[in-house]
Coordinates of C-alpha atoms in Angstrom, one line a residue:
Chain A
X1224 CA -18.2 35.4 15.2
X1225 CA -17.5 33.2 12.2
X1226 CA -15.2 30.2 12.7
X1227 CA -12.4 30.1 10.2
X1228 CA -12.7 27.5 7.5
X1229 CA -10.2 24.7 8.3
X1230 CA -7.3 24.2 5.9
X1231 CA -8.3 20.5 5.9
X1232 CA -11.7 19.1 6.5
X1233 CA -11.5 15.7 8.2
X1234 CA -14.7 13.5 8.0
X1235 CA -15.1 10.7 10.4
X1236 CA -16.0 7.3 9.0
X1237 CA -15.2 4.9 11.9
X1238 CA -18.8 4.2 12.8
X1239 CA -19.4 2.9 9.3
X1240 CA -16.2 1.9 7.5
X1241 CA -14.5 1.0 10.8
X1242 CA -17.2 -1.0 12.5
X1243 CA -18.6 -2.8 9.3
X1244 CA -15.7 -5.3 9.3
X1245 CA -15.5 -6.0 13.0
X1246 CA -16.4 -9.5 13.9
X1247 CA -17.5 -8.6 17.4
X1248 CA -21.0 -7.1 17.7
X1249 CA -20.8 -3.6 19.0
X1250 CA -24.1 -2.8 20.7
X1251 CA -26.4 -0.1 19.5
X1252 CA -26.0 2.0 22.6
X1253 CA -22.2 1.8 22.3
X1254 CA -22.4 2.9 18.7
X1255 CA -24.6 5.8 19.6
X1256 CA -22.2 6.8 22.4
X1257 CA -19.3 6.7 20.0
X1258 CA -21.0 8.9 17.5
X1259 CA -22.1 11.3 20.2
X1260 CA -18.5 11.6 21.3
X1261 CA -17.4 12.3 17.8
X1262 CA -20.2 14.9 17.4
X1263 CA -18.9 16.6 20.5
X1264 CA -15.5 16.9 19.0
X1265 CA -17.1 18.9 16.1
X1266 CA -16.6 16.9 12.9
X1267 CA -18.2 18.5 9.9
X1268 CA -19.4 15.1 8.7
X1269 CA -19.8 11.7 10.3
X1270 CA -20.6 8.6 8.4
X1271 CA -23.0 7.0 10.8
X1272 CA -23.9 3.6 9.3
X1273 CA -25.0 1.9 6.0
X1274 CA -28.3 0.7 4.7
X1275 CA -27.2 -2.4 3.0
X1276 CA -28.3 -6.0 3.2
X1277 CA -28.1 -7.1 6.9
X1278 CA -27.0 -10.5 5.6
X1279 CA -24.0 -8.9 3.8
X1280 CA -23.0 -6.5 6.7
X1281 CA -24.6 -7.8 9.9
X1282 CA -22.5 -5.5 12.1
X1283 CA -24.4 -2.5 10.8
X1284 CA -27.9 -4.1 10.8
X1285 CA -29.0 -1.5 13.5
X1286 CA -28.5 1.5 11.2
X1287 CA -32.0 2.8 11.7
X1288 CA -31.8 2.5 15.5
X1289 CA -28.4 4.2 15.5
X1290 CA -29.8 7.2 13.5
X1291 CA -32.8 7.4 15.8
X1292 CA -30.6 7.4 18.9
X1293 CA -27.8 9.9 18.1
X1294 CA -27.9 13.5 19.3
X1295 CA -27.4 15.6 16.3
X1296 CA -25.0 18.5 16.6
X1297 CA -26.0 21.5 14.5
X1298 CA -23.4 21.9 11.8
X1299 CA -22.5 18.2 11.5
X1300 CA -23.7 16.3 8.4
X1301 CA -24.8 12.7 9.4
X1302 CA -24.3 10.4 6.4
X1303 CA -25.5 7.0 5.5
X1304 CA -23.9 4.8 2.9
X1305 CA -26.3 3.3 0.4
X1306 CA -25.9 1.0 -2.6
X1307 CA -29.3 1.3 -4.1
X1308 CA -32.9 2.7 -4.0
X1309 CA -34.0 0.5 -1.2
X1310 CA -31.1 1.7 0.9
X1311 CA -31.8 5.3 0.0
X1312 CA -35.5 4.9 1.1
X1313 CA -34.4 3.5 4.5
X1314 CA -31.7 6.2 4.9
X1315 CA -34.2 9.0 4.2
X1316 CA -36.7 7.4 6.6
X1317 CA -34.0 7.5 9.2
X1318 CA -33.4 11.2 8.5
X1319 CA -29.9 10.9 7.2
X1320 CA -28.6 14.4 6.2
X1321 CA -26.7 12.9 3.3
X1322 CA -26.8 9.7 1.3
X1323 CA -23.4 8.3 0.2
X1324 CA -24.0 6.3 -2.9
X1325 CA -21.2 3.8 -3.7
X1326 CA -20.2 2.1 -6.9
X1327 CA -16.8 0.7 -7.8
X1328 CA -14.8 1.8 -10.8
X1329 CA -14.1 -1.8 -11.4
X1330 CA -17.2 -3.6 -12.5
X1331 CA -15.7 -6.9 -11.2
X1332 CA -15.5 -5.3 -7.7
X1333 CA -18.9 -3.8 -8.0
X1334 CA -20.4 -7.2 -8.7
X1335 CA -18.4 -8.9 -6.0
X1336 CA -19.2 -6.2 -3.4
X1337 CA -22.7 -5.0 -4.4
X1338 CA -23.8 -7.7 -6.7
X1339 CA -24.6 -5.1 -9.3
X1340 CA -23.4 -4.2 -12.8
X1341 CA -22.4 -0.6 -13.5
X1342 CA -25.6 -0.1 -15.5
X1343 CA -27.7 -1.3 -12.6
X1344 CA -25.8 0.9 -10.0
X1345 CA -26.1 4.0 -12.2
X1346 CA -29.8 3.3 -12.7
X1347 CA -30.2 3.2 -8.9
X1348 CA -28.4 6.5 -8.6
X1349 CA -30.8 8.1 -11.2
X1350 CA -33.8 6.9 -9.1
X1351 CA -32.3 8.1 -5.8
X1352 CA -31.4 11.6 -6.8
X1353 CA -34.9 13.1 -7.0
X1354 CA -36.2 11.7 -3.8
X1355 CA -33.1 12.6 -1.9
X1356 CA -33.2 16.2 -2.9
X1357 CA -37.0 16.4 -2.4
X1358 CA -36.4 15.2 1.2
X1359 CA -33.8 17.9 1.7
X1360 CA -30.9 15.5 1.9
X1361 CA -27.5 15.8 0.2
X1362 CA -26.3 13.2 -2.2
X1363 CA -22.6 12.2 -2.3
X1364 CA -21.4 9.6 -4.8
X1365 CA -18.3 7.5 -4.2
X1366 CA -16.1 5.9 -6.8
X1367 CA -14.8 2.9 -4.9
X1368 CA -11.6 1.2 -6.2
X1369 CA -10.7 4.5 -7.9
X1370 CA -7.0 3.9 -7.4
X1371 CA -7.0 0.1 -8.1
X1372 CA -9.1 -3.0 -7.8
X1373 CA -7.9 -6.1 -6.1
X1374 CA -9.2 -8.2 -8.9
X1375 CA -8.7 -6.0 -12.0
X1376 CA -5.6 -4.0 -10.9
X1377 CA -5.1 -0.3 -11.9
X1378 CA -8.2 1.5 -13.2
X1379 CA -7.8 3.9 -16.2
X1380 CA -7.9 7.5 -15.1
X1381 CA -10.5 8.3 -17.9
X1382 CA -12.8 5.6 -16.7
X1383 CA -12.8 7.1 -13.2
X1384 CA -13.3 10.6 -14.6
X1385 CA -16.2 9.3 -16.7
X1386 CA -17.9 7.9 -13.7
X1387 CA -17.4 11.2 -11.8
X1388 CA -19.0 13.0 -14.8
X1389 CA -22.0 10.6 -14.8
X1390 CA -22.4 11.1 -11.0
X1391 CA -22.5 14.8 -11.5
X1392 CA -25.0 14.6 -14.4
X1393 CA -27.2 12.4 -12.2
X1394 CA -27.3 15.0 -9.5
X1395 CA -24.5 14.2 -7.0
X1396 CA -23.7 17.1 -4.8
X1397 CA -20.4 15.8 -3.8
X1398 CA -17.9 13.2 -5.0
X1399 CA -15.6 10.8 -3.2
X1400 CA -12.6 9.0 -4.7
X1401 CA -12.0 6.0 -2.6
X1402 CA -8.9 3.8 -2.4
X1403 CA -10.9 0.9 -1.1
X1404 CA -8.1 -1.6 -0.6
X1405 CA -5.1 0.6 -0.2
X1406 CA -3.6 0.4 -3.6
X1407 CA -2.9 4.1 -4.3
X1408 CA 0.5 5.8 -4.6
X1409 CA 1.3 9.5 -4.4
X1410 CA 2.1 10.0 -8.1
X1411 CA -1.2 8.4 -9.1
X1412 CA -3.1 10.4 -6.4
X1413 CA -1.6 13.7 -7.7
X1414 CA -2.7 13.0 -11.2
X1415 CA -6.2 11.8 -10.4
X1416 CA -6.9 14.6 -8.0
X1417 CA -5.6 17.3 -10.4
X1418 CA -7.8 15.9 -13.2
X1419 CA -10.9 15.5 -10.9
X1420 CA -10.6 19.1 -9.6
X1421 CA -11.3 20.2 -13.2
X1422 CA -14.7 18.6 -12.8
X1423 CA -15.5 19.1 -9.1
X1424 CA -14.6 22.0 -6.8
X1425 CA -12.3 21.2 -3.9
X1426 CA -15.1 21.8 -1.3
X1427 CA -17.2 19.0 -3.0
X1428 CA -14.4 16.5 -3.4
X1429 CA -13.5 13.9 -0.7
X1430 CA -10.5 11.6 -0.8
X1431 CA -10.9 8.4 1.1
X1432 CA -7.6 6.4 1.7
X1433 CA -6.9 3.2 3.4
X1434 CA -3.6 2.5 5.1
X1435 CA -3.4 -1.1 4.0
X1436 CA 0.2 -0.8 2.8
X1437 CA 1.2 2.0 5.1
X1438 CA 0.6 4.8 2.5
X1439 CA -2.5 6.4 3.9
X1440 CA -0.9 9.6 5.1
X1441 CA 1.5 9.8 2.2
X1442 CA -1.5 9.8 -0.1
X1443 CA -3.4 12.4 2.0
X1444 CA -0.4 14.8 1.6
X1445 CA -0.1 14.1 -2.1
X1446 CA -3.8 14.8 -2.5
X1447 CA -3.5 18.0 -0.4
X1448 CA -0.5 19.2 -2.5
X1449 CA -2.7 18.6 -5.6
X1450 CA -5.5 20.8 -4.1
X1451 CA -7.8 18.4 -2.3
X1452 CA -9.2 19.6 1.0
X1453 CA -11.7 17.0 2.3
X1454 CA -10.5 13.7 3.7
X1455 CA -12.2 10.7 5.2
X1456 CA -10.5 9.1 8.2
X1457 CA -11.4 6.7 11.0
X1458 CA -10.7 7.0 14.6
X1459 CA -8.0 4.6 15.7
X1460 CA -7.4 3.6 12.1
X1461 CA -10.3 1.2 12.3
X1462 CA -11.5 -0.5 9.2
X1463 CA -9.7 -3.5 7.7
X1464 CA -9.6 -5.0 4.3
X1465 CA -11.1 -8.5 3.7
X1466 CA -8.2 -9.3 1.3
X1467 CA -5.5 -8.5 3.8
X1468 CA -6.0 -10.1 7.3
X1469 CA -4.0 -8.2 9.9
X1470 CA -3.6 -5.1 7.6
X1471 CA -4.4 -1.7 8.9
X1472 CA -7.7 0.1 8.0
X1473 CA -8.6 3.6 7.1
X1474 CA -6.3 6.6 7.5
X1475 CA -6.3 7.1 11.3
X1476 CA -8.1 10.3 12.3
X1477 CA -5.9 11.3 15.2
X1478 CA -2.7 10.4 13.3
X1479 CA -3.8 12.7 10.5
X1480 CA -4.8 15.5 13.0
X1481 CA -1.4 15.2 14.6
X1482 CA 0.3 15.5 11.2
X1483 CA -1.8 18.5 10.3
X1484 CA -1.0 20.1 13.7
X1485 CA 2.7 19.6 13.3
X1486 CA 2.6 21.1 9.8
X1487 CA 0.5 24.1 10.9
X1488 CA -2.6 23.0 8.9
X1489 CA -5.8 23.8 10.9
X1490 CA -8.4 21.0 11.2
X1491 CA -10.6 22.6 13.8
X1492 CA -10.4 19.3 15.7
X1493 CA -9.1 18.8 19.3
X1494 CA -6.3 16.2 19.3
X1495 CA -6.5 15.4 23.0
X1496 CA -10.3 14.9 22.7
X1497 CA -9.7 12.5 19.8
X1498 CA -7.1 10.5 21.6
X1499 CA -9.5 10.2 24.6
X1500 CA -12.2 8.7 22.5
X1501 CA -9.7 6.6 20.5
X1502 CA -8.4 5.0 23.7
X1503 CA -11.8 3.6 24.4
X1504 CA -12.0 1.8 21.0
X1505 CA -9.9 -1.2 22.1
X1506 CA -12.6 -2.0 24.7
X1507 CA -15.3 -1.5 22.2
X1508 CA -14.0 -3.8 19.4
X1509 CA -12.0 -6.2 21.6
X1510 CA -8.6 -5.8 20.0
X1511 CA -5.7 -3.4 19.6
X1512 CA -6.3 -0.7 16.9
X1513 CA -3.6 0.5 14.4
X1514 CA -3.5 4.2 15.3
X1515 CA -0.1 5.4 16.5
X1516 CA -0.6 8.8 18.1
X1517 CA -3.0 7.4 20.7
X1518 CA -0.1 5.1 21.8
X1519 CA 2.9 7.5 21.4
X1520 CA 1.2 10.7 22.3
X1521 CA 1.4 13.9 20.2
X1522 CA 5.0 14.8 19.2
X1523 CA 4.6 18.0 21.3
X1524 CA 4.2 16.0 24.6
X1525 CA 7.6 16.1 26.4
X1526 CA 8.8 13.5 28.9
X1527 CA 10.2 14.1 32.4
X1528 CA 13.9 13.7 32.8
X1529 CA 15.2 10.4 33.9
X1530 CA 15.6 10.4 37.7
X1531 CA 19.4 10.3 37.7
X1532 CA 19.7 13.4 35.6
X1533 CA 17.2 15.4 37.7
X1534 CA 19.6 16.0 40.6
X1535 CA 23.0 15.9 39.0
X1536 CA 23.1 19.5 37.8
Chain B
X211 CA 28.5 -3.9 -16.9
X212 CA 27.9 -1.3 -14.3
X213 CA 24.8 -1.6 -12.2
X214 CA 22.7 1.6 -12.3
X215 CA 22.9 3.6 -9.1
X216 CA 19.5 3.2 -7.4
X217 CA 17.3 6.3 -7.2
X218 CA 17.0 5.6 -3.5
X219 CA 19.6 3.7 -1.4
X220 CA 17.9 1.8 1.5
X221 CA 20.2 0.8 4.3
X222 CA 19.0 -2.0 6.6
X223 CA 19.2 -1.4 10.4
X224 CA 16.9 -4.1 11.8
X225 CA 19.8 -6.2 13.3
X226 CA 20.9 -3.2 15.3
X227 CA 18.1 -0.7 15.8
X228 CA 15.4 -3.3 15.5
X229 CA 16.8 -6.0 17.8
X230 CA 18.3 -3.7 20.5
X231 CA 14.9 -3.0 22.1
X232 CA 13.5 -6.6 21.9
X233 CA 13.0 -8.1 25.3
X234 CA 13.3 -11.7 24.1
X235 CA 16.9 -12.8 23.5
X236 CA 17.5 -13.6 19.8
X237 CA 20.3 -16.2 19.6
X238 CA 23.6 -15.4 17.9
X239 CA 23.1 -18.0 15.1
X240 CA 19.6 -16.5 14.4
X241 CA 21.1 -13.0 14.2
X242 CA 23.8 -14.2 11.8
X243 CA 21.2 -16.0 9.7
X244 CA 19.0 -12.8 9.5
X245 CA 22.0 -10.7 8.4
X246 CA 23.1 -13.3 5.9
X247 CA 19.5 -13.2 4.4
X248 CA 19.7 -9.4 4.2
X249 CA 23.1 -9.6 2.6
X250 CA 21.7 -12.0 0.0
X251 CA 19.1 -9.4 -0.9
X252 CA 21.9 -7.0 -1.7
X253 CA 21.7 -4.1 0.7
X254 CA 24.4 -1.5 0.2
X255 CA 24.8 -1.2 4.0
X256 CA 23.7 -3.3 6.9
X257 CA 23.9 -2.1 10.5
X258 CA 25.0 -5.3 12.2
X259 CA 25.2 -4.5 15.9
X260 CA 26.4 -2.0 18.4
X261 CA 29.5 -2.0 20.7
X262 CA 27.9 -0.3 23.7
X263 CA 27.7 -1.3 27.4
X264 CA 26.3 -4.9 27.6
X265 CA 24.5 -3.7 30.7
X266 CA 22.8 -0.9 28.8
X267 CA 21.9 -3.0 25.7
X268 CA 22.1 -6.7 26.7
X269 CA 20.3 -7.8 23.5
X270 CA 23.3 -6.9 21.4
X271 CA 26.0 -8.2 23.8
X272 CA 27.1 -10.7 21.2
X273 CA 28.2 -8.0 18.7
X274 CA 31.7 -9.4 18.2
X275 CA 30.4 -13.0 17.7
X276 CA 27.8 -11.8 15.2
X277 CA 30.5 -9.9 13.2
X278 CA 32.7 -13.0 13.3
X279 CA 29.9 -15.2 12.1
X280 CA 28.3 -13.4 9.1
X281 CA 29.2 -14.1 5.5
X282 CA 30.3 -10.8 4.0
X283 CA 28.9 -10.0 0.6
X284 CA 31.3 -8.0 -1.6
X285 CA 29.8 -4.5 -2.1
X286 CA 27.9 -4.4 1.2
X287 CA 29.2 -2.2 4.0
X288 CA 28.8 -3.8 7.4
X289 CA 28.4 -1.1 10.1
X290 CA 28.7 -1.1 13.9
X291 CA 27.1 1.6 16.1
X292 CA 29.6 3.0 18.6
X293 CA 29.2 5.7 21.3
X294 CA 32.9 6.1 22.3
X295 CA 36.5 5.1 21.8
X296 CA 36.2 1.8 23.6
X297 CA 33.3 0.9 21.3
X298 CA 35.3 1.9 18.3
X299 CA 38.3 -0.3 19.3
X300 CA 35.9 -3.3 19.7
X301 CA 34.2 -2.6 16.4
X302 CA 37.6 -2.3 14.5
X303 CA 38.7 -5.5 16.2
X304 CA 35.5 -7.2 14.8
X305 CA 36.4 -5.8 11.3
X306 CA 33.4 -3.5 11.0
X307 CA 33.6 -1.8 7.6
X308 CA 32.1 1.3 9.0
X309 CA 31.8 2.8 12.5
X310 CA 28.6 4.7 13.1
X311 CA 29.3 7.2 15.9
X312 CA 26.2 8.6 17.6
X313 CA 25.6 11.7 19.7
X314 CA 22.2 13.4 20.3
X315 CA 21.6 17.0 19.3
X316 CA 19.9 17.3 22.7
X317 CA 22.5 17.2 25.4
X318 CA 19.8 16.0 27.8
X319 CA 19.1 13.1 25.6
X320 CA 22.9 12.4 25.1
X321 CA 23.3 12.3 28.9
X322 CA 20.2 10.1 29.3
X323 CA 21.1 7.7 26.5
X324 CA 24.9 7.7 26.5
X325 CA 25.8 9.2 29.9
X326 CA 28.0 11.7 28.1
X327 CA 28.1 15.5 27.6
X328 CA 28.5 16.9 24.1
X329 CA 32.1 17.8 24.9
X330 CA 32.8 14.3 26.0
X331 CA 31.1 12.8 22.9
X332 CA 32.9 15.1 20.5
X333 CA 36.3 14.3 22.2
X334 CA 35.6 10.6 21.6
X335 CA 34.9 11.3 18.0
X336 CA 38.2 13.1 17.7
X337 CA 40.0 10.1 19.2
X338 CA 38.2 7.6 16.9
X339 CA 38.7 9.3 13.6
X340 CA 42.4 8.5 13.1
X341 CA 42.4 4.8 14.2
X342 CA 39.2 4.2 12.1
X343 CA 40.7 5.5 8.9
X344 CA 44.1 3.9 9.6
X345 CA 42.3 0.6 9.9
X346 CA 40.6 1.3 6.5
X347 CA 37.1 1.7 8.0
X348 CA 34.6 4.4 7.1
X349 CA 33.4 6.7 9.8
X350 CA 29.7 7.8 9.8
X351 CA 28.5 10.2 12.4
X352 CA 24.8 10.4 13.5
X353 CA 23.0 13.4 15.0
X354 CA 20.3 11.6 17.1
X355 CA 17.2 13.6 18.1
X356 CA 17.9 15.9 15.1
X357 CA 14.2 16.5 14.7
X358 CA 13.3 16.8 18.3
X359 CA 14.1 15.4 21.7
X360 CA 11.5 13.8 24.0
X361 CA 12.9 15.8 27.0
X362 CA 13.8 19.1 25.4
X363 CA 11.4 19.2 22.4
X364 CA 12.4 20.8 19.1
X365 CA 16.1 21.3 18.4
X366 CA 17.2 24.6 16.7
X367 CA 18.2 24.0 13.1
X368 CA 21.5 25.8 13.5
X369 CA 22.4 23.7 16.5
X370 CA 22.0 20.5 14.3
X371 CA 23.9 22.1 11.4
X372 CA 26.7 23.1 13.8
X373 CA 27.0 19.5 15.0
X374 CA 27.2 18.3 11.4
X375 CA 30.0 20.8 10.7
X376 CA 31.9 19.6 13.7
X377 CA 31.5 16.0 12.6
X378 CA 32.9 16.8 9.2
X379 CA 35.8 18.7 10.7
X380 CA 36.6 15.7 12.9
X381 CA 36.8 13.4 9.9
X382 CA 33.3 11.9 9.4
X383 CA 32.9 10.4 6.0
X384 CA 29.1 10.3 6.2
X385 CA 26.4 12.0 8.2
X386 CA 23.1 10.7 9.5
X387 CA 20.2 12.8 10.7
X388 CA 18.1 10.7 13.0
X389 CA 14.5 11.2 14.2
X390 CA 15.2 9.0 17.2
X391 CA 11.7 9.1 18.7
X392 CA 9.5 9.9 15.7
X393 CA 9.0 13.6 16.2
X394 CA 9.8 14.9 12.7
X395 CA 7.2 16.4 10.3
X396 CA 7.6 16.9 6.6
X397 CA 8.0 20.7 6.7
X398 CA 10.8 20.5 9.2
X399 CA 12.4 17.6 7.2
X400 CA 12.4 19.6 4.0
X401 CA 14.1 22.6 5.7
X402 CA 16.7 20.6 7.6
X403 CA 17.6 18.4 4.6
X404 CA 17.9 21.3 2.2
X405 CA 20.2 23.1 4.7
X406 CA 22.3 20.0 5.4
X407 CA 22.8 19.3 1.7
X408 CA 24.7 22.6 1.5
X409 CA 27.3 21.0 3.8
X410 CA 27.1 17.3 2.9
X411 CA 26.6 15.8 -0.6
X412 CA 23.5 13.6 -1.1
X413 CA 25.6 10.4 -1.4
X414 CA 27.1 11.0 2.1
X415 CA 23.8 12.0 3.9
X416 CA 21.5 9.4 5.5
X417 CA 18.0 10.1 6.8
X418 CA 16.9 7.8 9.7
X419 CA 13.2 8.1 10.5
X420 CA 11.0 6.3 13.0
X421 CA 7.4 5.6 12.4
X422 CA 6.4 6.3 16.0
X423 CA 3.5 8.6 15.1
X424 CA 2.8 7.1 11.6
X425 CA 4.9 9.6 9.7
X426 CA 7.9 7.6 8.7
X427 CA 7.1 7.3 5.0
X428 CA 5.7 10.8 4.8
X429 CA 9.1 12.1 6.1
X430 CA 11.1 9.9 3.7
X431 CA 9.2 11.4 0.8
X432 CA 9.7 14.9 2.1
X433 CA 13.4 14.3 2.5
X434 CA 13.6 12.7 -1.0
X435 CA 11.8 15.7 -2.5
X436 CA 14.4 17.9 -0.8
X437 CA 17.2 16.0 -2.4
X438 CA 18.1 13.2 0.1
X439 CA 18.9 9.8 -1.4
X440 CA 20.0 7.5 1.4
X441 CA 17.6 6.1 4.0
X442 CA 17.8 3.8 6.9
X443 CA 14.9 1.3 7.4
X444 CA 14.3 -1.8 9.3
X445 CA 12.7 -5.0 8.0
X446 CA 9.2 -5.5 9.4
X447 CA 9.4 -2.0 10.9
X448 CA 11.2 -3.4 13.9
X449 CA 12.6 -1.1 16.5
X450 CA 10.4 0.5 19.2
X451 CA 10.7 3.6 21.3
X452 CA 11.2 3.3 25.0
X453 CA 8.9 6.3 25.6
X454 CA 6.0 4.9 23.5
X455 CA 5.1 1.4 24.5
X456 CA 3.1 -0.2 21.6
X457 CA 4.3 2.3 19.1
X458 CA 5.8 1.3 15.8
X459 CA 9.6 1.4 15.2
X460 CA 11.8 2.3 12.3
X461 CA 10.5 3.0 8.8
X462 CA 9.6 -0.5 7.5
X463 CA 12.0 -1.6 4.7
X464 CA 9.5 -3.6 2.7
X465 CA 6.8 -0.9 3.0
X466 CA 9.4 1.7 1.7
X467 CA 10.5 -0.6 -1.1
X468 CA 6.8 -1.1 -2.1
X469 CA 6.2 2.7 -2.1
X470 CA 9.3 3.2 -4.2
X471 CA 8.3 0.5 -6.6
X472 CA 4.8 1.9 -7.0
X473 CA 6.3 5.4 -7.7
X474 CA 8.9 4.0 -10.2
X475 CA 11.9 4.8 -7.9
X476 CA 14.6 2.1 -8.3
X477 CA 15.9 0.6 -5.0
X478 CA 17.7 -2.4 -6.4
X479 CA 16.0 -4.5 -3.8
X480 CA 13.7 -7.5 -4.4
X481 CA 10.4 -6.9 -2.7
X482 CA 9.4 -10.6 -2.7
X483 CA 12.7 -11.6 -1.1
X484 CA 12.2 -8.9 1.6
X485 CA 8.7 -10.1 2.4
X486 CA 10.0 -13.7 2.7
X487 CA 12.6 -12.7 5.2
X488 CA 10.2 -10.3 7.0
X489 CA 7.6 -13.1 7.5
X490 CA 10.2 -15.0 9.6
X491 CA 10.6 -12.1 12.0
X492 CA 7.5 -12.8 14.1
X493 CA 9.0 -16.2 15.0
X494 CA 12.3 -14.6 15.8
X495 CA 11.1 -11.8 18.2
X496 CA 8.0 -13.6 19.5
X497 CA 5.4 -10.9 18.5
X498 CA 3.7 -9.4 15.6
X499 CA 5.7 -6.8 13.7
X500 CA 4.3 -3.4 12.4
X501 CA 5.2 -3.7 8.7
X502 CA 2.1 -3.7 6.4
X503 CA 3.1 -5.0 3.0
X504 CA 4.2 -8.3 4.4
X505 CA 0.6 -8.7 5.6
X506 CA -1.2 -7.1 2.7
X507 CA 1.1 -8.1 -0.2
X508 CA 2.4 -5.7 -2.8
X509 CA -0.3 -3.5 -4.3
X510 CA 0.4 -5.2 -7.6
X511 CA -0.7 -8.7 -6.3
X512 CA -4.2 -9.3 -7.7
X513 CA -6.7 -11.6 -6.1
X514 CA -8.7 -14.4 -7.7
X515 CA -12.4 -13.6 -8.5
X516 CA -14.9 -14.8 -5.9
X517 CA -16.3 -18.2 -6.8
X518 CA -19.8 -17.0 -7.7
X519 CA -18.5 -14.6 -10.3
X520 CA -16.1 -17.0 -12.0
X521 CA -18.9 -18.9 -13.8
X522 CA -21.6 -16.3 -14.2
X523 CA -20.3 -14.7 -17.3

């Protein structure tokens, strides 16, 4: 029996993009338990952690221990974010199934975020590609700030496409376009996705949206209408933005699954199971999380009649 | 000089749909000040309050005083929600420009919410129509739970259209389709809007969405794509759902204006002015509000470079 390919592939990034910004330390056993719960739900891909400077992202300094502790579900790709060769070596040593290399379309943002020029980042990618493939790992390459940079503003579409082409030439197996600080709008998404799909097949292209200005799901639908099929999302909508205190984070996984379910788009993911895990997040991170469906319940959940109507005929 | 008709008409409902569920009493002078601020921004329509049982909705028991205290901007329609003839009489006495009659598509919800059968509600509308028009007021009629009822579930499209036809036959000047508890999805919205526009011209049809499950803006765009042009929204995304504690409320006005601005759709509303008023809501209601753009800023706001990059060439 072969499982049908879902209409939309949702990839879970809460353990990495969600937890990286949390001020409260989430213990390694709790991280492992969260990832194991996500594995049990059956995600095709889970971004486990990142191998970056522990000084820059102290909340993920236990990346190697987390990789060592998780139970790997056959069929799930366990990914590690990496910015450079050193990160790649550590991720391969931790037996990551996939390296997710990140560089920002905006060089200003790349320098602010990674302390690297474009030339330096691309040179790292060139060094990483061979060892990754020799180790049997996949290599995904992300264009961060693809839909706008908080310092530079809008990024020219040809600049983003040029980076995608360079990534492919340097051996990337998959491409992610990331709206790092939630600046995308649906018109722009339609255009960039349509142009990128001329370079990258839909099963190799991931869209990564943040809900910073409430447009996460709007942009997912615009990308889907333009032909995209793979989307990153974070349970509970975890993952903030350093430039927008109080703003929401990534597109919320269970909100997206509820939307897909209401629209008849198969995701292969169990909404009740997701909500169960999501409801434990508040205890884990110590604050309310932005996801809505975990609070309101799926649209299909009906409520009992008010008492006075139950006996009045 | 004639102002261009906006591509999207956004109608503000925070003073009514937003404040009606707030547990903290918002004083009459504060309500008046909020409405005057909204008038200054230039909304075409503001839902000021409702004339319902003060026992059922104590937070709006000062409806008459609020209508008496606001400064009316020429060109803005000041609306009062009413469930029945008594409410209509009070609203006309308060010189409401428009009565917004409400009945739920779901008879169960209508009985739970208004304590009236469909027959009784429609008889009220028949009684209201003449006096409203004789007084020079407009009469809008809302189909609540048009996209689903929390007790009955989905509502048949023909049932909703039948109610719309009855409203029109009874003299309604405008029609609102309301997603009272945030159950709508974009496929359903497209279908119902397209069918309704065969009965009601776009300039007389309002869509009223709640963001209970994060789909408010998704549904606005689906309705817009299907030809709808008038939308209710609430500043700050005020307005909860009694069945979903912690869930968000109405579509957030400033988040919708930001989306329109990013997509090049004119609303005629000033986003900065909206954000300024929205930022005062937390003090008014005593808790954080769900709107995102007031926290994150418009997507077009750029941030200064980090200090270490400013001098390093």
